[in-house]
């Protein structure tokens, strides 16, 4: 991203004066979302795992080069005390929080009969319990802080990064699909619970996006061919395309949208096999 594009994003989405926290921000969708939010004027806390410091610091430097402000903070979102420290660190550095991007997630697939409890648990802990812990900390802060109409129409915004697999069953990834199905109803229940408080809660369901999590699905021509057969739009998605949706949902442009899931998937969730069949 260059400074000209950052200026355009600032003008379009107007996030100056807001603070965003993005979990799992050292790579993939989290990194792209953090860069976009920083470019659009938010001050950004980038959560990452211990050991990912270099990548997270590099993303912070990119945001600074665009004229933004960012800090990298290490925390495993599945651990309650680390999440508490993550939010305390964000507030210590930036004094407030307006936008949470619940992005941290992983896959640990296996044939179901071989799936260990540890594999099941790890995916549920990070993908679902992590979103619960971070959403709870964000809601507590939003309610305690109160409205700031000059900054944003909403009291706060929570974006849950889900997946097309909140809808599409996924053999050999039952733990992952179950976690994302859980994210979907966690998001909708929170949206219903907190709409009267003007906390907006929405989800993004990405399809196949070019990130490290699914490298084996796109980094050889044969794998890419198999993947493209599942995508009506005829190409893989790029992280910036998810980040663009993050910006819209984080800004006042989407102020009347809560409890929604936006599929960013080139049509993957549209049952493409039924085109001309059935
Ligand atoms: C998964 C990717 C996969 C995509 C489409 C995502 O949620 O993380 O590995 O390529 O869904 O199947």
mmCIF file of C-alpha atoms and ligand atoms in Angstrom:
data_model
loop_
_atom_site.group_PDB
_atom_site.id
_atom_site.type_symbol
_atom_site.label_atom_id
_atom_site.label_comp_id
_atom_site.label_asym_id
_atom_site.label_seq_id
_atom_site.Cartn_x
_atom_site.Cartn_y
_atom_site.Cartn_z
ATOM 1 C CA UNK A 1 0.000 0.000 0.000
ATOM 2 C CA UNK A 2 1.240 3.525 -0.736
ATOM 3 C CA UNK A 3 0.472 6.849 0.935
ATOM 4 C CA UNK A 4 -1.911 7.913 -1.812
ATOM 5 C CA UNK A 5 -4.101 4.834 -1.308
ATOM 6 C CA UNK A 6 -3.944 5.316 2.464
ATOM 7 C CA UNK A 7 -5.185 8.904 2.060
ATOM 8 C CA UNK A 8 -8.076 7.614 -0.081
ATOM 9 C CA UNK A 9 -8.989 5.035 2.582
ATOM 10 C CA UNK A 10 -8.852 7.711 5.313
ATOM 11 C CA UNK A 11 -11.164 9.939 3.301
ATOM 12 C CA UNK A 12 -13.576 7.088 2.514
ATOM 13 C CA UNK A 13 -13.792 5.358 5.887
ATOM 14 C CA UNK A 14 -12.851 8.095 8.379
ATOM 15 C CA UNK A 15 -11.473 6.004 11.241
ATOM 16 C CA UNK A 16 -9.312 8.781 12.698
ATOM 17 C CA UNK A 17 -9.778 8.987 16.466
ATOM 18 C CA UNK A 18 -10.615 5.283 16.714
ATOM 19 C CA UNK A 19 -8.562 2.425 18.118
ATOM 20 C CA UNK A 20 -8.661 -1.070 16.606
ATOM 21 C CA UNK A 21 -7.386 -4.358 17.990
ATOM 22 C CA UNK A 22 -6.744 -7.153 15.484
ATOM 23 C CA UNK A 23 -6.019 -10.658 16.732
ATOM 24 C CA UNK A 24 -3.742 -12.983 14.783
ATOM 25 C CA UNK A 25 -2.263 -9.983 13.005
ATOM 26 C CA UNK A 26 1.225 -11.314 12.189
ATOM 27 C CA UNK A 27 0.110 -12.792 8.870
ATOM 28 C CA UNK A 28 -2.761 -13.433 6.472
ATOM 29 C CA UNK A 29 -6.134 -11.770 6.940
ATOM 30 C CA UNK A 30 -5.193 -10.269 10.314
ATOM 31 C CA UNK A 31 -2.136 -8.527 8.924
ATOM 32 C CA UNK A 32 -4.039 -7.205 5.894
ATOM 33 C CA UNK A 33 -6.878 -5.971 8.121
ATOM 34 C CA UNK A 34 -4.475 -4.231 10.509
ATOM 35 C CA UNK A 35 -2.719 -2.466 7.621
ATOM 36 C CA UNK A 36 -6.031 -1.329 6.124
ATOM 37 C CA UNK A 37 -7.345 -0.061 9.471
ATOM 38 C CA UNK A 38 -4.058 1.764 10.130
ATOM 39 C CA UNK A 39 -4.117 3.283 6.644
ATOM 40 C CA UNK A 40 -7.714 4.406 7.186
ATOM 41 C CA UNK A 41 -6.661 6.384 10.269
ATOM 42 C CA UNK A 42 -7.251 4.045 13.221
ATOM 43 C CA UNK A 43 -4.524 3.444 15.749
ATOM 44 C CA UNK A 44 -3.993 -0.303 15.719
ATOM 45 C CA UNK A 45 -2.906 -2.938 18.229
ATOM 46 C CA UNK A 46 -1.635 -6.064 16.466
ATOM 47 C CA UNK A 47 -1.987 -9.211 18.536
ATOM 48 C CA UNK A 48 0.403 -12.037 17.660
ATOM 49 C CA UNK A 49 1.721 -15.239 19.195
ATOM 50 C CA UNK A 50 5.011 -15.266 21.086
ATOM 51 C CA UNK A 51 7.675 -15.951 18.445
ATOM 52 C CA UNK A 52 5.951 -13.851 15.758
ATOM 53 C CA UNK A 53 7.409 -10.555 17.021
ATOM 54 C CA UNK A 54 9.454 -9.817 13.891
ATOM 55 C CA UNK A 55 6.481 -10.160 11.521
ATOM 56 C CA UNK A 56 4.182 -8.123 13.768
ATOM 57 C CA UNK A 57 6.795 -5.367 14.237
ATOM 58 C CA UNK A 58 7.307 -5.238 10.473
ATOM 59 C CA UNK A 59 3.562 -4.714 9.970
ATOM 60 C CA UNK A 60 3.655 -1.911 12.567
ATOM 61 C CA UNK A 61 6.497 -0.242 10.655
ATOM 62 C CA UNK A 62 4.435 -0.457 7.450
ATOM 63 C CA UNK A 63 1.542 1.275 9.189
ATOM 64 C CA UNK A 64 3.895 3.954 10.524
ATOM 65 C CA UNK A 65 5.279 4.494 6.996
ATOM 66 C CA UNK A 66 1.701 5.245 5.871
ATOM 67 C CA UNK A 67 1.425 7.891 8.575
ATOM 68 C CA UNK A 68 -0.414 5.648 11.067
ATOM 69 C CA UNK A 69 0.297 4.400 14.571
ATOM 70 C CA UNK A 70 0.499 0.752 15.664
ATOM 71 C CA UNK A 71 1.765 -1.457 18.445
ATOM 72 C CA UNK A 72 2.501 -5.197 18.485
ATOM 73 C CA UNK A 73 1.359 -7.174 21.545
ATOM 74 C CA UNK A 74 1.900 -10.900 22.167
ATOM 75 C CA UNK A 75 -1.045 -12.948 23.445
ATOM 76 C CA UNK A 76 -2.590 -16.363 22.863
ATOM 77 C CA UNK A 77 -6.296 -15.541 22.493
ATOM 78 C CA UNK A 78 -7.344 -18.899 23.960
ATOM 79 C CA UNK A 79 -5.889 -17.966 27.363
ATOM 80 C CA UNK A 80 -8.024 -15.762 29.560
ATOM 81 C CA UNK A 81 -5.187 -14.018 31.390
ATOM 82 C CA UNK A 82 -3.298 -13.300 28.182
ATOM 83 C CA UNK A 83 -6.435 -11.783 26.669
ATOM 84 C CA UNK A 84 -6.864 -9.589 29.747
ATOM 85 C CA UNK A 85 -3.227 -8.453 29.360
ATOM 86 C CA UNK A 86 -3.763 -7.851 25.638
ATOM 87 C CA UNK A 87 -6.684 -5.499 26.277
ATOM 88 C CA UNK A 88 -4.885 -3.795 29.173
ATOM 89 C CA UNK A 89 -1.857 -3.279 26.903
ATOM 90 C CA UNK A 90 -4.013 -1.795 24.139
ATOM 91 C CA UNK A 91 -5.710 0.595 26.554
ATOM 92 C CA UNK A 92 -2.401 1.526 28.158
ATOM 93 C CA UNK A 93 -0.928 2.424 24.776
ATOM 94 C CA UNK A 94 -3.916 4.067 23.067
ATOM 95 C CA UNK A 95 -6.300 4.896 25.938
ATOM 96 C CA UNK A 96 -9.422 3.467 24.268
ATOM 97 C CA UNK A 97 -10.840 0.779 21.969
ATOM 98 C CA UNK A 98 -13.558 1.066 19.307
ATOM 99 C CA UNK A 99 -13.042 -1.837 16.900
ATOM 100 C CA UNK A 100 -12.217 -5.482 17.615
ATOM 101 C CA UNK A 101 -11.313 -7.765 14.707
ATOM 102 C CA UNK A 102 -11.624 -11.300 16.063
ATOM 103 C CA UNK A 103 -9.389 -12.938 13.485
ATOM 104 C CA UNK A 104 -6.954 -15.384 15.128
ATOM 105 C CA UNK A 105 -7.670 -18.892 13.911
ATOM 106 C CA UNK A 106 -6.062 -22.152 12.843
ATOM 107 C CA UNK A 107 -6.736 -25.545 11.284
ATOM 108 C CA UNK A 108 -5.758 -28.961 12.643
ATOM 109 C CA UNK A 109 -7.520 -31.320 10.239
ATOM 110 C CA UNK A 110 -7.590 -35.112 10.428
ATOM 111 C CA UNK A 111 -9.798 -38.020 9.365
ATOM 112 C CA UNK A 112 -12.478 -37.938 12.028
ATOM 113 C CA UNK A 113 -11.758 -41.421 13.406
ATOM 114 C CA UNK A 114 -8.131 -40.362 13.970
ATOM 115 C CA UNK A 115 -8.808 -36.873 15.323
ATOM 116 C CA UNK A 116 -7.303 -36.519 18.777
ATOM 117 C CA UNK A 117 -9.002 -34.671 21.582
ATOM 118 C CA UNK A 118 -6.006 -32.323 21.551
ATOM 119 C CA UNK A 119 -6.626 -31.469 17.866
ATOM 120 C CA UNK A 120 -10.331 -30.929 18.500
ATOM 121 C CA UNK A 121 -9.686 -28.841 21.598
ATOM 122 C CA UNK A 122 -6.957 -26.665 20.099
ATOM 123 C CA UNK A 123 -9.186 -25.548 17.224
ATOM 124 C CA UNK A 124 -12.205 -24.890 19.452
ATOM 125 C CA UNK A 125 -10.012 -23.075 22.005
ATOM 126 C CA UNK A 126 -8.432 -20.678 19.523
ATOM 127 C CA UNK A 127 -11.201 -20.229 16.916
ATOM 128 C CA UNK A 128 -14.237 -20.115 19.208
ATOM 129 C CA UNK A 129 -13.209 -19.601 22.835
ATOM 130 C CA UNK A 130 -10.663 -17.001 21.680
ATOM 131 C CA UNK A 131 -13.454 -15.031 19.993
ATOM 132 C CA UNK A 132 -15.574 -15.326 23.155
ATOM 133 C CA UNK A 133 -12.780 -14.058 25.421
ATOM 134 C CA UNK A 134 -11.871 -11.128 23.164
ATOM 135 C CA UNK A 135 -15.497 -10.151 22.472
ATOM 136 C CA UNK A 136 -16.247 -10.204 26.199
ATOM 137 C CA UNK A 137 -13.273 -7.967 26.992
ATOM 138 C CA UNK A 138 -14.268 -5.564 24.196
ATOM 139 C CA UNK A 139 -17.920 -5.412 25.310
ATOM 140 C CA UNK A 140 -16.871 -4.722 28.899
ATOM 141 C CA UNK A 141 -14.737 -1.816 27.721
ATOM 142 C CA UNK A 142 -17.394 -0.376 25.375
ATOM 143 C CA UNK A 143 -20.057 -0.448 28.116
ATOM 144 C CA UNK A 144 -17.735 1.080 30.721
ATOM 145 C CA UNK A 145 -16.538 3.840 28.383
ATOM 146 C CA UNK A 146 -19.945 4.992 27.101
ATOM 147 C CA UNK A 147 -20.876 6.720 23.842
ATOM 148 C CA UNK A 148 -18.610 9.064 21.887
ATOM 149 C CA UNK A 149 -20.871 10.364 19.108
ATOM 150 C CA UNK A 150 -18.146 12.572 17.693
ATOM 151 C CA UNK A 151 -15.963 9.500 17.121
ATOM 152 C CA UNK A 152 -18.459 6.859 15.946
ATOM 153 C CA UNK A 153 -22.232 6.357 15.887
ATOM 154 C CA UNK A 154 -21.805 2.940 17.509
ATOM 155 C CA UNK A 155 -20.610 2.339 21.051
ATOM 156 C CA UNK A 156 -18.228 -0.230 19.569
ATOM 157 C CA UNK A 157 -17.816 -2.652 16.695
ATOM 158 C CA UNK A 158 -16.919 -6.326 16.807
ATOM 159 C CA UNK A 159 -16.006 -8.184 13.617
ATOM 160 C CA UNK A 160 -15.804 -11.942 13.784
ATOM 161 C CA UNK A 161 -13.739 -13.574 11.059
ATOM 162 C CA UNK A 162 -15.651 -16.731 10.291
ATOM 163 C CA UNK A 163 -15.422 -18.854 7.111
ATOM 164 C CA UNK A 164 -17.531 -20.275 4.317
ATOM 165 C CA UNK A 165 -17.284 -23.365 6.513
ATOM 166 C CA UNK A 166 -19.762 -21.850 8.956
ATOM 167 C CA UNK A 167 -22.202 -22.995 6.224
ATOM 168 C CA UNK A 168 -20.356 -25.540 4.064
ATOM 169 C CA UNK A 169 -19.610 -28.838 5.836
ATOM 170 C CA UNK A 170 -15.921 -29.791 5.613
ATOM 171 C CA UNK A 171 -14.831 -33.423 5.728
ATOM 172 C CA UNK A 172 -11.481 -33.984 7.481
ATOM 173 C CA UNK A 173 -11.814 -30.540 9.128
ATOM 174 C CA UNK A 174 -14.789 -31.265 11.412
ATOM 175 C CA UNK A 175 -13.232 -29.347 14.302
ATOM 176 C CA UNK A 176 -12.687 -26.260 12.114
ATOM 177 C CA UNK A 177 -16.210 -26.327 10.623
ATOM 178 C CA UNK A 178 -17.704 -26.814 14.098
ATOM 179 C CA UNK A 179 -15.710 -23.862 15.439
ATOM 180 C CA UNK A 180 -16.922 -21.586 12.628
ATOM 181 C CA UNK A 181 -20.522 -22.760 13.024
ATOM 182 C CA UNK A 182 -20.106 -21.731 16.654
ATOM 183 C CA UNK A 183 -18.699 -18.342 15.661
ATOM 184 C CA UNK A 184 -21.786 -17.716 13.535
ATOM 185 C CA UNK A 185 -24.257 -18.107 16.400
ATOM 186 C CA UNK A 186 -21.928 -16.462 18.913
ATOM 187 C CA UNK A 187 -21.867 -13.431 16.617
ATOM 188 C CA UNK A 188 -25.659 -13.382 16.072
ATOM 189 C CA UNK A 189 -26.412 -13.840 19.768
ATOM 190 C CA UNK A 190 -24.081 -10.977 20.712
ATOM 191 C CA UNK A 191 -25.580 -8.787 17.979
ATOM 192 C CA UNK A 192 -29.058 -9.437 19.411
ATOM 193 C CA UNK A 193 -27.908 -8.907 23.016
ATOM 194 C CA UNK A 194 -26.060 -5.649 22.387
ATOM 195 C CA UNK A 195 -27.980 -3.888 19.610
ATOM 196 C CA UNK A 196 -29.842 -1.826 22.263
ATOM 197 C CA UNK A 197 -26.432 -0.734 23.591
ATOM 198 C CA UNK A 198 -25.405 0.185 20.024
ATOM 199 C CA UNK A 199 -22.591 -2.313 19.890
ATOM 200 C CA UNK A 200 -22.558 -3.709 16.364
ATOM 201 C CA UNK A 201 -21.432 -7.303 15.896
ATOM 202 C CA UNK A 202 -20.935 -8.735 12.413
ATOM 203 C CA UNK A 203 -19.021 -11.512 10.710
ATOM 204 C CA UNK A 204 -17.057 -11.983 7.535
ATOM 205 C CA UNK A 205 -17.036 -15.445 5.978
ATOM 206 C CA UNK A 206 -14.026 -15.646 3.664
ATOM 207 C CA UNK A 207 -13.698 -18.401 1.104
ATOM 208 C CA UNK A 208 -10.356 -19.369 -0.376
ATOM 209 C CA UNK A 209 -8.045 -16.417 0.180
ATOM 210 C CA UNK A 210 -4.325 -16.589 -0.606
ATOM 211 C CA UNK A 211 -2.829 -16.835 2.918
ATOM 212 C CA UNK A 212 -0.476 -19.220 4.745
ATOM 213 C CA UNK A 213 -3.396 -21.188 6.295
ATOM 214 C CA UNK A 214 -4.323 -22.797 2.951
ATOM 215 C CA UNK A 215 -0.995 -22.658 1.080
ATOM 216 C CA UNK A 216 -1.235 -26.314 -0.010
ATOM 217 C CA UNK A 217 -4.572 -25.524 -1.704
ATOM 218 C CA UNK A 218 -3.029 -22.930 -4.081
ATOM 219 C CA UNK A 219 0.739 -23.248 -4.324
ATOM 220 C CA UNK A 220 0.843 -25.931 -7.033
ATOM 221 C CA UNK A 221 -0.976 -25.733 -10.402
ATOM 222 C CA UNK A 222 -2.812 -29.032 -9.740
ATOM 223 C CA UNK A 223 -4.057 -27.914 -6.319
ATOM 224 C CA UNK A 224 -5.093 -24.534 -7.699
ATOM 225 C CA UNK A 225 -7.112 -26.224 -10.475
ATOM 226 C CA UNK A 226 -8.982 -28.310 -7.901
ATOM 227 C CA UNK A 227 -9.624 -25.188 -5.819
ATOM 228 C CA UNK A 228 -10.846 -23.107 -8.772
ATOM 229 C CA UNK A 229 -13.477 -25.750 -9.538
ATOM 230 C CA UNK A 230 -15.108 -24.678 -6.257
ATOM 231 C CA UNK A 231 -15.087 -20.924 -7.015
ATOM 232 C CA UNK A 232 -17.657 -19.609 -9.534
ATOM 233 C CA UNK A 233 -15.857 -16.267 -9.809
ATOM 234 C CA UNK A 234 -12.858 -18.106 -11.237
ATOM 235 C CA UNK A 235 -10.016 -16.936 -9.048
ATOM 236 C CA UNK A 236 -8.622 -17.117 -5.535
ATOM 237 C CA UNK A 237 -9.216 -14.120 -3.240
ATOM 238 C CA UNK A 238 -6.543 -11.775 -1.909
ATOM 239 C CA UNK A 239 -6.230 -10.684 1.751
ATOM 240 C CA UNK A 240 -6.881 -7.027 0.806
ATOM 241 C CA UNK A 241 -10.335 -8.014 -0.422
ATOM 242 C CA UNK A 242 -11.267 -9.216 3.047
ATOM 243 C CA UNK A 243 -9.628 -6.136 4.580
ATOM 244 C CA UNK A 244 -11.879 -3.904 2.438
ATOM 245 C CA UNK A 245 -14.927 -5.553 4.000
ATOM 246 C CA UNK A 246 -13.384 -5.110 7.445
ATOM 247 C CA UNK A 247 -13.084 -1.363 6.791
ATOM 248 C CA UNK A 248 -16.717 -1.055 5.739
ATOM 249 C CA UNK A 249 -18.021 -3.007 8.737
ATOM 250 C CA UNK A 250 -15.749 -1.036 11.097
ATOM 251 C CA UNK A 251 -16.874 2.345 9.806
ATOM 252 C CA UNK A 252 -20.072 4.348 10.211
ATOM 253 C CA UNK A 253 -20.895 3.563 6.551
ATOM 254 C CA UNK A 254 -22.343 0.289 7.884
ATOM 255 C CA UNK A 255 -23.974 1.819 10.974
ATOM 256 C CA UNK A 256 -27.350 0.089 10.359
ATOM 257 C CA UNK A 257 -25.746 -3.339 9.853
ATOM 258 C CA UNK A 258 -25.542 -5.719 12.787
ATOM 259 C CA UNK A 259 -25.829 -9.488 13.071
ATOM 260 C CA UNK A 260 -24.846 -9.904 9.422
ATOM 261 C CA UNK A 261 -22.405 -12.308 7.835
ATOM 262 C CA UNK A 262 -20.820 -11.083 4.613
ATOM 263 C CA UNK A 263 -19.484 -13.880 2.426
ATOM 264 C CA UNK A 264 -16.276 -12.792 0.688
ATOM 265 C CA UNK A 265 -15.768 -15.931 -1.342
ATOM 266 C CA UNK A 266 -16.190 -15.474 -5.094
ATOM 267 C CA UNK A 267 -19.459 -17.405 -4.818
ATOM 268 C CA UNK A 268 -17.992 -20.501 -3.143
ATOM 269 C CA UNK A 269 -20.935 -20.775 -0.736
ATOM 270 C CA UNK A 270 -23.518 -20.663 -3.555
ATOM 271 C CA UNK A 271 -23.545 -24.435 -4.206
ATOM 272 C CA UNK A 272 -21.777 -23.984 -7.585
ATOM 273 C CA UNK A 273 -22.360 -27.662 -8.455
ATOM 274 C CA UNK A 274 -26.042 -26.816 -9.022
ATOM 275 C CA UNK A 275 -25.296 -24.477 -11.946
ATOM 276 C CA UNK A 276 -27.119 -26.213 -14.793
ATOM 277 C CA UNK A 277 -27.666 -29.296 -12.658
ATOM 278 C CA UNK A 278 -30.125 -30.509 -10.046
HETATM 279 C C1 LIG B 1 -9.993 -22.110 5.306
HETATM 280 C C2 LIG B 1 -9.127 -22.312 4.074
HETATM 281 C C3 LIG B 1 -9.974 -22.776 2.898
HETATM 282 C C4 LIG B 1 -11.208 -21.912 2.732
HETATM 283 C C5 LIG B 1 -12.149 -22.469 1.654
HETATM 284 C C6 LIG B 1 -11.134 -21.192 4.963
HETATM 285 O O1 LIG B 1 -11.903 -20.950 6.093
HETATM 286 O O2 LIG B 1 -9.199 -21.574 6.360
HETATM 287 O O3 LIG B 1 -8.110 -23.244 4.353
HETATM 288 O O4 LIG B 1 -9.200 -22.731 1.715
HETATM 289 O O5 LIG B 1 -11.914 -21.814 3.952
HETATM 290 O O6 LIG B 1 -12.358 -23.837 1.781
#
